[in-house]
Coordinates of C-alpha atoms in Angstrom, one line a residue:
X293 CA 20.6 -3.3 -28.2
X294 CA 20.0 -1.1 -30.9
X295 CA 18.1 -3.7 -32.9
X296 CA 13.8 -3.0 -33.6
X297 CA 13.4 -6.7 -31.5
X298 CA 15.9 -8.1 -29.5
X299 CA 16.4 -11.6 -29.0
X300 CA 14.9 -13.1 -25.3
X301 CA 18.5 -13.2 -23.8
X302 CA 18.7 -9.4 -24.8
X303 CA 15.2 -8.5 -24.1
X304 CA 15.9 -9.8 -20.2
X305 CA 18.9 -8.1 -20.0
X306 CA 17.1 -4.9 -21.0
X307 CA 14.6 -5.5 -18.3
X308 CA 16.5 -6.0 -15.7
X309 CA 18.9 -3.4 -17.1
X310 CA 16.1 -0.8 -16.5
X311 CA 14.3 -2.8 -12.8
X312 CA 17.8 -2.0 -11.7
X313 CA 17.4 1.6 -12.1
X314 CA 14.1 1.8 -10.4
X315 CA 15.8 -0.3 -7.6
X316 CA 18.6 2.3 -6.9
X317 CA 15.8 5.2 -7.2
X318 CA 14.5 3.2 -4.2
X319 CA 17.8 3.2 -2.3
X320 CA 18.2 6.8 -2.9
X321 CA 15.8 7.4 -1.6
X322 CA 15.3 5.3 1.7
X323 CA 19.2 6.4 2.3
X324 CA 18.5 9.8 2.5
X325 CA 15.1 10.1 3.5
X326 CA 15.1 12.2 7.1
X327 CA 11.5 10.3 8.6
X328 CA 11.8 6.7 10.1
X329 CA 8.8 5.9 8.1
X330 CA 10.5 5.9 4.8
X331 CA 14.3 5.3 6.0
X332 CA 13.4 2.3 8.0
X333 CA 9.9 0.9 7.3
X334 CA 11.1 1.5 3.5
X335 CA 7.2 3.5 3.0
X336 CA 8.4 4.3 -0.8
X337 CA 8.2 2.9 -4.5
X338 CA 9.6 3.8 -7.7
X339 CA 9.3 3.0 -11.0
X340 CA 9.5 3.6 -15.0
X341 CA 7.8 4.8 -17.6
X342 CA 7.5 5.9 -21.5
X343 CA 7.0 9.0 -23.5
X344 CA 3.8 8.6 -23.4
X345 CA 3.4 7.5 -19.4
X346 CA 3.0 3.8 -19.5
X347 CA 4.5 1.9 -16.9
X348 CA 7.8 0.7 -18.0
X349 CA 9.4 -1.5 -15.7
X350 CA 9.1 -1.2 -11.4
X351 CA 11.3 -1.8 -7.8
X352 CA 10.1 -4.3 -5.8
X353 CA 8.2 -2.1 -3.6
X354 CA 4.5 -1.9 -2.2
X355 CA 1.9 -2.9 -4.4
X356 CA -0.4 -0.1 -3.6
X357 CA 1.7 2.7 -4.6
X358 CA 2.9 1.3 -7.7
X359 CA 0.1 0.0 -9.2
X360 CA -1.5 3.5 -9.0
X361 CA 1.6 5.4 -9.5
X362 CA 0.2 5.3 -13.6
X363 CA -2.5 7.8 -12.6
X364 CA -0.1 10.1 -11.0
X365 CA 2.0 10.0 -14.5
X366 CA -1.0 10.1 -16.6
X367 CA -2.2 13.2 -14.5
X368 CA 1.1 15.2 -14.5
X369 CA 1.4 14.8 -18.1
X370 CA -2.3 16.1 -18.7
X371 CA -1.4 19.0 -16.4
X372 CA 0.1 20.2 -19.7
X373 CA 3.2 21.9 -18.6
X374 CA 5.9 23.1 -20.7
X375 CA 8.4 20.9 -18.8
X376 CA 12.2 21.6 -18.6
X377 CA 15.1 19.4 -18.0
X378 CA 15.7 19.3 -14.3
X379 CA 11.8 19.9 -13.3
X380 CA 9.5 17.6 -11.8
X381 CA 5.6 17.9 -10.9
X382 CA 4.7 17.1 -7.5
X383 CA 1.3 15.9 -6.9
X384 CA -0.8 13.9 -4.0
X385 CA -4.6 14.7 -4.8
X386 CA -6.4 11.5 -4.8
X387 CA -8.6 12.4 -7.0
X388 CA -6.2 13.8 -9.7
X389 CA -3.8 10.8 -9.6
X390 CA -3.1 10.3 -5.9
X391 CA -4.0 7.8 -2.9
X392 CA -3.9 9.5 0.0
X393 CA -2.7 13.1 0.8
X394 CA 0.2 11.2 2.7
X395 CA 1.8 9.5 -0.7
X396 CA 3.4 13.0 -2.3
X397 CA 4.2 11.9 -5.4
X398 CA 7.6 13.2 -7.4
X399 CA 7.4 13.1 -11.6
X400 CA 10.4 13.7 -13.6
X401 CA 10.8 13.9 -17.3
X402 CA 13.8 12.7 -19.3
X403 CA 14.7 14.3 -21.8
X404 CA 17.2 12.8 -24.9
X405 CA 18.2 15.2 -27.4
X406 CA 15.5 18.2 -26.2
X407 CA 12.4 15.8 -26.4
X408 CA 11.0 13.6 -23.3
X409 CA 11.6 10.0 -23.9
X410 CA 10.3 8.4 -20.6
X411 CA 9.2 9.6 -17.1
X412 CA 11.1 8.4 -13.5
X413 CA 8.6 8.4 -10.8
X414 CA 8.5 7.7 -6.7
X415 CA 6.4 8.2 -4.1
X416 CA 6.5 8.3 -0.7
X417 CA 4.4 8.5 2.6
X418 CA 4.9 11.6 4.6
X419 CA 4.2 11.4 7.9
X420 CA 2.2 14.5 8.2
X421 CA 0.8 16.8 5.3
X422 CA -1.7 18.2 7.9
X423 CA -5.4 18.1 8.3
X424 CA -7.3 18.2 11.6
X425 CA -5.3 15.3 13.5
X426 CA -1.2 14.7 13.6
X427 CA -0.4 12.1 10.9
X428 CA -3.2 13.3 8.5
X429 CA -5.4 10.0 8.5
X430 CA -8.1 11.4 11.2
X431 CA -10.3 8.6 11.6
X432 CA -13.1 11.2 12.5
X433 CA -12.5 12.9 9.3
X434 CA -15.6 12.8 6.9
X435 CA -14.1 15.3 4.1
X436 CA -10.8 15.5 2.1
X437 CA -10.7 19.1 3.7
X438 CA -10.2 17.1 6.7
X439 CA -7.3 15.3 6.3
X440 CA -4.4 17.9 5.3
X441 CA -3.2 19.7 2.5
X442 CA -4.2 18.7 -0.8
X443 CA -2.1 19.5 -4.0
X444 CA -2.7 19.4 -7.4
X445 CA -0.3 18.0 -10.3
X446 CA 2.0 21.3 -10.0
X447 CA 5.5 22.0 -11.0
X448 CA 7.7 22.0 -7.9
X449 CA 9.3 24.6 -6.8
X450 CA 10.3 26.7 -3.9
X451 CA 6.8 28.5 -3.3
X452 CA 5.1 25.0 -3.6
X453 CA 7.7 23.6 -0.9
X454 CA 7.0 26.1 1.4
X455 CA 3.0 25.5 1.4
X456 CA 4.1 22.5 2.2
X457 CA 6.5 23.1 5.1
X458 CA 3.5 25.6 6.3
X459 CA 0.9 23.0 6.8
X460 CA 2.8 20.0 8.4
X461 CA 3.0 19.7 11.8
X462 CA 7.0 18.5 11.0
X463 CA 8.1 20.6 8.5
X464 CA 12.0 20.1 8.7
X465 CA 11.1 16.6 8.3
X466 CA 8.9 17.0 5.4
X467 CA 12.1 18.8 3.3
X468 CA 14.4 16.6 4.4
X469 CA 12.2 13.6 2.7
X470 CA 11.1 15.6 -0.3
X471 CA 14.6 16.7 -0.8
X472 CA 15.4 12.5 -1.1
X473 CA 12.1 12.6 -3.5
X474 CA 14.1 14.9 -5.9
X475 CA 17.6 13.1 -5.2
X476 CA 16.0 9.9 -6.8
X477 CA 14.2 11.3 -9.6
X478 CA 17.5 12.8 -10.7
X479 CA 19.0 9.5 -10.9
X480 CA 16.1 8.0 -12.5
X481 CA 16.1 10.4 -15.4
X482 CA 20.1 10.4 -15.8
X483 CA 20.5 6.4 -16.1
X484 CA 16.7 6.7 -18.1
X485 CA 18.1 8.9 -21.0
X486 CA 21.7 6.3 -20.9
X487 CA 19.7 3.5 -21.9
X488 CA 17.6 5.3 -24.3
X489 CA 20.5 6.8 -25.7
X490 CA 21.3 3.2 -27.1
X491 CA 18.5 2.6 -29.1
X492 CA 16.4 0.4 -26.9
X493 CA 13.2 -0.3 -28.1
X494 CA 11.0 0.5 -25.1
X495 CA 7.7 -1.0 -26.5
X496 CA 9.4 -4.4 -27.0
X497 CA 8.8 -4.5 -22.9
X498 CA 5.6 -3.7 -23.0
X499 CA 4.6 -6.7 -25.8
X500 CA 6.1 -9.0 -23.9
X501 CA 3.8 -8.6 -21.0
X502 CA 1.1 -8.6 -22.5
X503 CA 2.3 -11.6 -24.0
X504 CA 3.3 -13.3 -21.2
X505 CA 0.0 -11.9 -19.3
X506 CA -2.5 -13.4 -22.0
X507 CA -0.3 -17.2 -22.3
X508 CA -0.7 -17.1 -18.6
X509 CA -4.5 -16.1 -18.5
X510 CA -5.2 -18.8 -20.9
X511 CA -3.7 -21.4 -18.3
X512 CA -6.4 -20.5 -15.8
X513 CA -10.4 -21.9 -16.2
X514 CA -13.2 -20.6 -17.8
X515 CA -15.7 -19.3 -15.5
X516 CA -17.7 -16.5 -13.5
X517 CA -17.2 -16.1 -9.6
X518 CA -19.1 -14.0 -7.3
X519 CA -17.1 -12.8 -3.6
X520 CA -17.8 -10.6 -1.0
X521 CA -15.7 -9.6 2.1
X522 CA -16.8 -6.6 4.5
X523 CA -14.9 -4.0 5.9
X524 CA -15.4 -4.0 10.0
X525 CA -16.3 0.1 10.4
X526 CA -16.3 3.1 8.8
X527 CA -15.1 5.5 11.5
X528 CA -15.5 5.4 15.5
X529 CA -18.5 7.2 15.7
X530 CA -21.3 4.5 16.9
X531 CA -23.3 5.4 13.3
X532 CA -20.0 4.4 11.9
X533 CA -19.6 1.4 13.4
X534 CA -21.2 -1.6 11.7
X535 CA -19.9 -3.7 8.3
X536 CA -19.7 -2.2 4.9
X537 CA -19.5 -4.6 1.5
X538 CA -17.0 -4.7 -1.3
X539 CA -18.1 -7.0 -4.1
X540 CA -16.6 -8.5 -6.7
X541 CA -17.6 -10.3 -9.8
X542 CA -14.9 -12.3 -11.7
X543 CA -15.1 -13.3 -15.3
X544 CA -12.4 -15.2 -17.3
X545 CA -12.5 -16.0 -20.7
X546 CA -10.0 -16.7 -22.7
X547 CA -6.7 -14.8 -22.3
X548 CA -8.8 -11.7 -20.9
X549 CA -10.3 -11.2 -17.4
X550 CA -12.6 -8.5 -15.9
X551 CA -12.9 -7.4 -12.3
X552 CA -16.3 -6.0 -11.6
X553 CA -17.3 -4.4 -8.8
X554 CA -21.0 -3.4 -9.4
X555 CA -23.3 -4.0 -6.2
X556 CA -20.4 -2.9 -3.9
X557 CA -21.5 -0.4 -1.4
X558 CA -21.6 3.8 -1.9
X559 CA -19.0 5.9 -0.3
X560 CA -19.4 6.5 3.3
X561 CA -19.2 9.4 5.4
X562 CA -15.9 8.4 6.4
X563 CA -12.2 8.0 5.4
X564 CA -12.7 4.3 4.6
X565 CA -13.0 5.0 0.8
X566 CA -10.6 4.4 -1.8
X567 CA -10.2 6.4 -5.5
X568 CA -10.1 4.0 -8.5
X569 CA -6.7 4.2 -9.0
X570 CA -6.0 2.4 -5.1
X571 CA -8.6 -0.8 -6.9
X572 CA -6.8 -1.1 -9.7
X573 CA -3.3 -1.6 -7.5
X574 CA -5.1 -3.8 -5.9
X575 CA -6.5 -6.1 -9.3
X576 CA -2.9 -5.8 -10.6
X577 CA -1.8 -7.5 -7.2
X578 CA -3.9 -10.2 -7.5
X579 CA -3.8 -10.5 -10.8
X580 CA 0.1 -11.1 -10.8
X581 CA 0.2 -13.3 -7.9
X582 CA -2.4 -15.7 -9.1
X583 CA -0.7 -16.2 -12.7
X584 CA 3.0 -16.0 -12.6
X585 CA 4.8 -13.7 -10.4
X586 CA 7.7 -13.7 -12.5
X587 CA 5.8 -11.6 -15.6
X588 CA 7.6 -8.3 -15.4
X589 CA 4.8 -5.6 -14.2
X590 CA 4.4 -3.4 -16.8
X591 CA 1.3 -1.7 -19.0
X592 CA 1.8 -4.3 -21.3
X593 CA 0.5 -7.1 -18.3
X594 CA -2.4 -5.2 -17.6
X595 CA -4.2 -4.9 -21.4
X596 CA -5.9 -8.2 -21.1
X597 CA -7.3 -7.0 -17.8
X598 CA -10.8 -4.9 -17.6
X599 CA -11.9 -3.5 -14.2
X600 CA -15.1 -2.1 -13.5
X601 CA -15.3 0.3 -10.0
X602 CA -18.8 2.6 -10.1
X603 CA -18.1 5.9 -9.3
X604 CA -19.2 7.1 -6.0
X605 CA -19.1 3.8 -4.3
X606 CA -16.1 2.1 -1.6
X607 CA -13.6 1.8 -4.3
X608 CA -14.0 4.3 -6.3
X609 CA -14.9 7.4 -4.3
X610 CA -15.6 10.8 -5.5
X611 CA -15.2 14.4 -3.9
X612 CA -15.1 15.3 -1.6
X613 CA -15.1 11.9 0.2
X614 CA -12.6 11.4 2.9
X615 CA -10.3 8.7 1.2
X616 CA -7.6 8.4 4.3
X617 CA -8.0 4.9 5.0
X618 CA -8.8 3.9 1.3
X619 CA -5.6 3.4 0.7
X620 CA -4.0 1.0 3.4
X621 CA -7.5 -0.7 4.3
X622 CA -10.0 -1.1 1.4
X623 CA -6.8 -1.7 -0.5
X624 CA -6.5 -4.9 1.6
X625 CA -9.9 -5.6 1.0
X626 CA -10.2 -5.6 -2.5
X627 CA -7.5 -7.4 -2.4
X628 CA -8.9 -10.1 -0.2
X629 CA -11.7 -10.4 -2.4
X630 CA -9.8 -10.8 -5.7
X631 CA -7.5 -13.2 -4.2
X632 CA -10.5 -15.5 -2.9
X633 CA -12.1 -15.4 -6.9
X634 CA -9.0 -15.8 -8.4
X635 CA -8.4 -18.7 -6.0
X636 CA -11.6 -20.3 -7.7
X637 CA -10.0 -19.6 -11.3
X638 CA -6.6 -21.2 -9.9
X639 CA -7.0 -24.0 -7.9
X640 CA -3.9 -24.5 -5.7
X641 CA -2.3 -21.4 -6.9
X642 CA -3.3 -18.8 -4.2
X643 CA -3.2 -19.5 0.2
X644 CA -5.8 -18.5 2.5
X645 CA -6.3 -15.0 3.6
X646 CA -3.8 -13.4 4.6
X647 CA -4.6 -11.1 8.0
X648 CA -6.3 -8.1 5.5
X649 CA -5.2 -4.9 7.1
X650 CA -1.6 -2.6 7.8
X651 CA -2.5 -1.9 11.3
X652 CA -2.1 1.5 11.1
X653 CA -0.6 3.3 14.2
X654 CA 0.1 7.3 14.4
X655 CA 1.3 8.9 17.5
X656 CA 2.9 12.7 18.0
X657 CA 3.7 14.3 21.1
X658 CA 3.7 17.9 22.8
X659 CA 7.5 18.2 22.2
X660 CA 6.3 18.7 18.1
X661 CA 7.5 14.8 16.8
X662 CA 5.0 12.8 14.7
X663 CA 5.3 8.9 14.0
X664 CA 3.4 6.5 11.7
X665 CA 3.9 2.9 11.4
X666 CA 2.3 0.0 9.9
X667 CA 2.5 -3.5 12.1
X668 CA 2.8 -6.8 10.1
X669 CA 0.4 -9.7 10.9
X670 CA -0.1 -13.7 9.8
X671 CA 0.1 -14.5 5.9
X672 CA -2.4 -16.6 5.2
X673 CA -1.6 -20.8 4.9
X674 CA -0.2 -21.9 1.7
X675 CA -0.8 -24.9 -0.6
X676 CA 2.1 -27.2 -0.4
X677 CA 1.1 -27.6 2.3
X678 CA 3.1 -24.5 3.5
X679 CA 2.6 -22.5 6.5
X680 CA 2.2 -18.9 6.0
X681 CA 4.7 -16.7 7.3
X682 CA 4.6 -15.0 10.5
X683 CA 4.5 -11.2 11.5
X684 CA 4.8 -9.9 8.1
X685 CA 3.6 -7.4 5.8
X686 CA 1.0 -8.8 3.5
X687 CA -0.8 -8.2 0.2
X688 CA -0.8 -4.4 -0.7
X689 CA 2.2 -3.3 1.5
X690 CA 5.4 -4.3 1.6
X691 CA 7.1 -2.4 4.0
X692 CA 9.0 -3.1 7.0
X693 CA 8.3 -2.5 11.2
X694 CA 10.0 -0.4 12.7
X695 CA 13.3 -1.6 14.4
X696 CA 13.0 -1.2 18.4
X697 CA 16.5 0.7 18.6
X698 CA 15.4 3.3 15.5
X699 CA 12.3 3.5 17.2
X700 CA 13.2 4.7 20.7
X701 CA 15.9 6.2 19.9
X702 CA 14.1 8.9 17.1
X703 CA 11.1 9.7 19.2
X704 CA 10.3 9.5 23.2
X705 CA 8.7 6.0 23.4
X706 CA 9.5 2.5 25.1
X707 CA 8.6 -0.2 23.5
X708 CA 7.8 -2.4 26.5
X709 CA 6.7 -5.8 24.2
X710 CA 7.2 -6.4 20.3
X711 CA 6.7 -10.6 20.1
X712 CA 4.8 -13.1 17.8
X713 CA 1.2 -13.6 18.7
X714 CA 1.3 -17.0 19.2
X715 CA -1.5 -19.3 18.0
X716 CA -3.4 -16.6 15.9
X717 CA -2.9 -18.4 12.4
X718 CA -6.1 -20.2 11.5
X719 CA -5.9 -24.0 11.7
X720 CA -5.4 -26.5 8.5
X721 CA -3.5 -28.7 6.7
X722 CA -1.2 -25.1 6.1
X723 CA -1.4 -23.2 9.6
X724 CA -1.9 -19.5 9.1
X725 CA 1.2 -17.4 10.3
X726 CA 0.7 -15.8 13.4
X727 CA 0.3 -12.1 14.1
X728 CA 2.3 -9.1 16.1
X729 CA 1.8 -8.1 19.7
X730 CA 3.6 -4.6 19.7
X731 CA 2.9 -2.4 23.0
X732 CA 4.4 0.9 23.0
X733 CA 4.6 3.9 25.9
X734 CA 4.7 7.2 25.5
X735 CA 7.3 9.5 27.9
X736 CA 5.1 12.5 27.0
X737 CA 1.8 13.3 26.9
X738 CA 0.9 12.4 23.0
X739 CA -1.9 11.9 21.0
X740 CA -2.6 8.1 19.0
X741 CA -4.5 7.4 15.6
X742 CA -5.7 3.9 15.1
X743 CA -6.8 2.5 11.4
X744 CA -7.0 -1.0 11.6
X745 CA -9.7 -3.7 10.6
X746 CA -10.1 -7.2 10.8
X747 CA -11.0 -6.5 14.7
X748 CA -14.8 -8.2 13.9
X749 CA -14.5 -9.5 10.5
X750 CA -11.3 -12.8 10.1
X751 CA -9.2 -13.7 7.8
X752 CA -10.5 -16.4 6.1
X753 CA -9.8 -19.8 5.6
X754 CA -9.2 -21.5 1.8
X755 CA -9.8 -25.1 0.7
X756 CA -11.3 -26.3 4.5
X757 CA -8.6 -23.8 6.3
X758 CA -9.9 -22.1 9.7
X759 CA -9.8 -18.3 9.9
X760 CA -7.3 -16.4 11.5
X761 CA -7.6 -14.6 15.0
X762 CA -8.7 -11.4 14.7
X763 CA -7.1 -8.1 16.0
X764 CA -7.2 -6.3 19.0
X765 CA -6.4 -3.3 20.2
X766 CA -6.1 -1.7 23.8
X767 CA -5.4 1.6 26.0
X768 CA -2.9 0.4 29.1
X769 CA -3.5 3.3 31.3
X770 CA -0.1 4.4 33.4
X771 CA 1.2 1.3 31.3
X772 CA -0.5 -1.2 33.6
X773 CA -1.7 -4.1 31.7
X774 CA -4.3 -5.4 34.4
X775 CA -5.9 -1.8 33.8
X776 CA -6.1 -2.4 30.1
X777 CA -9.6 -1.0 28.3
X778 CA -10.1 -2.0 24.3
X779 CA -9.9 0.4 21.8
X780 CA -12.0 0.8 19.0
X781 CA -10.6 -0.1 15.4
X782 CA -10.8 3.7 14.2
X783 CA -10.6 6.1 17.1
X784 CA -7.8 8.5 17.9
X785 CA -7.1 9.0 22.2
X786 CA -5.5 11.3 24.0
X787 CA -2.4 9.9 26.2
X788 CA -1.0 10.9 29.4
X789 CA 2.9 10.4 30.2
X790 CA 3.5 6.5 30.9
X791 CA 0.0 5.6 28.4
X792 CA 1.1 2.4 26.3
X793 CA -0.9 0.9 23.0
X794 CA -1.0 -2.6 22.7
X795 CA -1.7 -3.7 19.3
X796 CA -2.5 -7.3 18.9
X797 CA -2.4 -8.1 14.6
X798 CA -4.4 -10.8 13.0
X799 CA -3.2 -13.9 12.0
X800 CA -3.7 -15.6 8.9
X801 CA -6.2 -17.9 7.4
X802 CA -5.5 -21.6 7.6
X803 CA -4.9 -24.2 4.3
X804 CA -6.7 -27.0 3.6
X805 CA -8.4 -29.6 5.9
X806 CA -6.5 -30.6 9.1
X807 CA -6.9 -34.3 8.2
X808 CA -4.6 -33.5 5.2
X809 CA -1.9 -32.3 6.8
X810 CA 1.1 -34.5 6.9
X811 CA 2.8 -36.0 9.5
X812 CA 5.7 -33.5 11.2
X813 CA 9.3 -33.7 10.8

């Protein structure tokens, strides 16, 4: 392994040599993680990178924190500090490298011989970071100031822990999952400096994405494609609610491709904004899943790959925009519209829409407990044709639901329905998965946060598909369905003892023309 190029049988072995690393930084951390949310939904990444902070190799985890996780990197390094073995700069400012205030980021250097070699990152949602509602993604919230405790690339220690603990609403919760932040990093860093040790030439990775990337770019047509998707609502006050526009221009040429986003709207006075570094998750998403998923993600895979985002607008926000729902809505949105171009530049490569939101759902009650979840809906229909899958987690997120038994049995709630929404793919040749119906009833008075889209707007059909069904979302007063009242998209409501949510998810867009489908088995 010591060689300056190593043959492609070594090569692989050195990739998945390292992937296995950032895979048991993964477990480490989900395994001792205190919060639901990252011990059973799995609401954490990790990854890889060089001396010099370019992604080296990544787990298998959600698209949205990894493919930003190189700002984080970039921005702990230009913090400057004189670094030690054993420290690690914590970090979760959206505008210095971050998301969302939730995803507290965790980089370690590691260090071979008294110089740093490479750099073992995670991050990981936290359930609450503060901020004027419980779960810290008020949708009322029209400022960063709004939405919890904000914190710069700083070296951790004890002082910065206990700001920390100070401004959560569940602070013995918060150690417990940064002290699993810290477990990971260590193991990162120790199995990091092994592999180093041997002479591995790093860069070697990093050439061959690129050179994978560009062979598969070249594969894909010529061409220029214009898209534009909207996202449903900015926030629940009735200014706030009506459409706002992402668009996308897509040019290929070549082995190189640019993303550009000129003509999408400005930043609102809401948290539906993302930073740059949530759009270009999302283009490395799309990118990868329209050419060959099998290309390792690395720095290397994104040099042919130009994105333009203008400052101050949806995805690309700037202070001191509130950027809350940036990250786990407009994420699905740019994704949505990169997948529908690239699905222009790949014929019969990419399904229909998939149902283009997480669903996001934050309840806390009086007895001090704070939950967040995200609900899985309908992928979109696949060529084939292939069905998309039902109830899942789609494009930017790859985390789990919550299990019923973890559920109950962590906070006081009854889950009184969790089912497939039958019917709510969008017809074709490919029928779109269906979505989630997932009611749940409080045994306390508590408060709910809802961040969901797709309630107006559909998941949309590809190649003479029909959309998908959108969501829904209700208040069952006393838990009596007949009683229900809808819910607005963004809104956060107070509940009284026996209150249940029902959350109905979106299903996903339909494949191809109904007349092509074949004839069932």
């Amino acid at each position: 392994m010591g060689a300056d190029v190593l043959d492609p049988g070594g090569l692989q072995v050195l990739i998945s040599q390292l992937t296995g690393v950032a895979e048991e930084m993964g477990a480490v951390l989900r395994r001792a993680a205190f919060s639901p949310n990252i011990k059973e939904r799995a609401d954490c990444s990790a990854a890889l990178f060089t001396g010099d902070g370019e992604l080296l190799v990544q787990a298998e985890h959600i698209p949205v924190h990894l493919g930003s996780m190189p700002a984080s990197v970039a921005a702990a390094i230009a913090a400057g500090y004189d670094l030690a073995p054993g420290d690690q700069v914590i970090l979760n400012d959206p505008f210095a490298g971050g998301t969302h205030l939730n995803d507290i980021t965790l980089v370690a250097p590691c260090f071979l011989a008294g110089r740093i070699v490479g750099w073992a990152a995670n991050r990981a949602h936290h359930a609450d970071v503060g901020g004027m509602t419980p779960g810290s993604i008020p949708p009322a919230a029209t400022e960063i100031q709004q939405e919890g405790l904000r914190i710069p690339p700083v070296v951790l220690s004890p002082a910065v822990v206990e700001i920390l603990l100070a401004n959560s609403r569940t602070p013995g919760e918060r150690r417990g999952d940064l002290d699993a932040q810290v477990g990971a990093n260590v193991i990162g860093v120790g199995r990091l400096a092994a592999i180093v040790a041997t002479g591995a030439p790093l860069g070697e990775i990093l050439a061959y994405g690129e050179r994978r990337m560009r062979a598969a770019l070249l594969a894909l047509e010529d061409g220029s494609w214009e898209v534009a998707d909207v996202i449903d609502s900015t926030g629940p006050r009735s200014a706030q609610q009506h459409p706002v526009t992402i668009r996308l221009r897509l040019t290929k040429h070549g082995d190189e491709v640019c993303f550009d986003f000129a003509g999408t709207d400005a930043q609102q006075p809401g948290n539906v904004n993302a930073v740059a570094a949530v759009t270009y998750s999302a283009v490395a998403f799309a990118v990868r899943s329209a050419t060959d998923p099998t290309i390792a993600a690395n720095a290397g895979t994104l040099r042919p790959v130009t994105v333009i985002a203008p400052p101050g607008s949806l995805v690309a926000a700037s202070p001191p925009a509130a950027v809350g729902a940036g990250n786990v809505e407009v994420s699905q949105r740019v994704a949505d519209v990169c997948l529908r171009a690239l699905a222009e530049a790949a014929p019969g490569r990419l399904g229909a829409g998939g149902q283009g939101t997480m669903n996001n759902l934050i309840l806390s009650g009086v007895s001090g407990w704070v939950y967040y979840e995200t609900i899985g809906g309908g992928q979109g229909g696949r060529p084939g044709p292939l069905d998309g899958m039902n109830g899942v987690h789609t494009a930017m997120t790859n985390t789990k639901d919550t299990p019923t038994e973890a559920l109950e049995r962590t906070i006081p709630v009854r889950v009184l329905r969790y089912r497939l929404r039958s019917g709510s793919g969008g017809l074709g040749a490919a029928v779109g998965g269906d979505g989630i119906e997932r009611v749940i009833q409080v045994l306390e008075a508590a408060t709910a946060s809802l961040i969901t889209e797709r309630r107006t707007s559909r998941p949309w059909g590809l190649a003479g598909g029909l959309p998908g069904a959108p969501g829904e979302n209700w208040l069952w007063p006393g838990g009596d369905e007949l009683a229900r009242r809808p819910l607005l998209d963004k809104v956060t409501v107070e509940l009284a003892p026996g209150d249940a949510i029902q959350l109905l998810t979106p299903g996903g867009g339909g494949w191809g023309s109904q007349q092509l489908a074949s004839t069932p088995c």
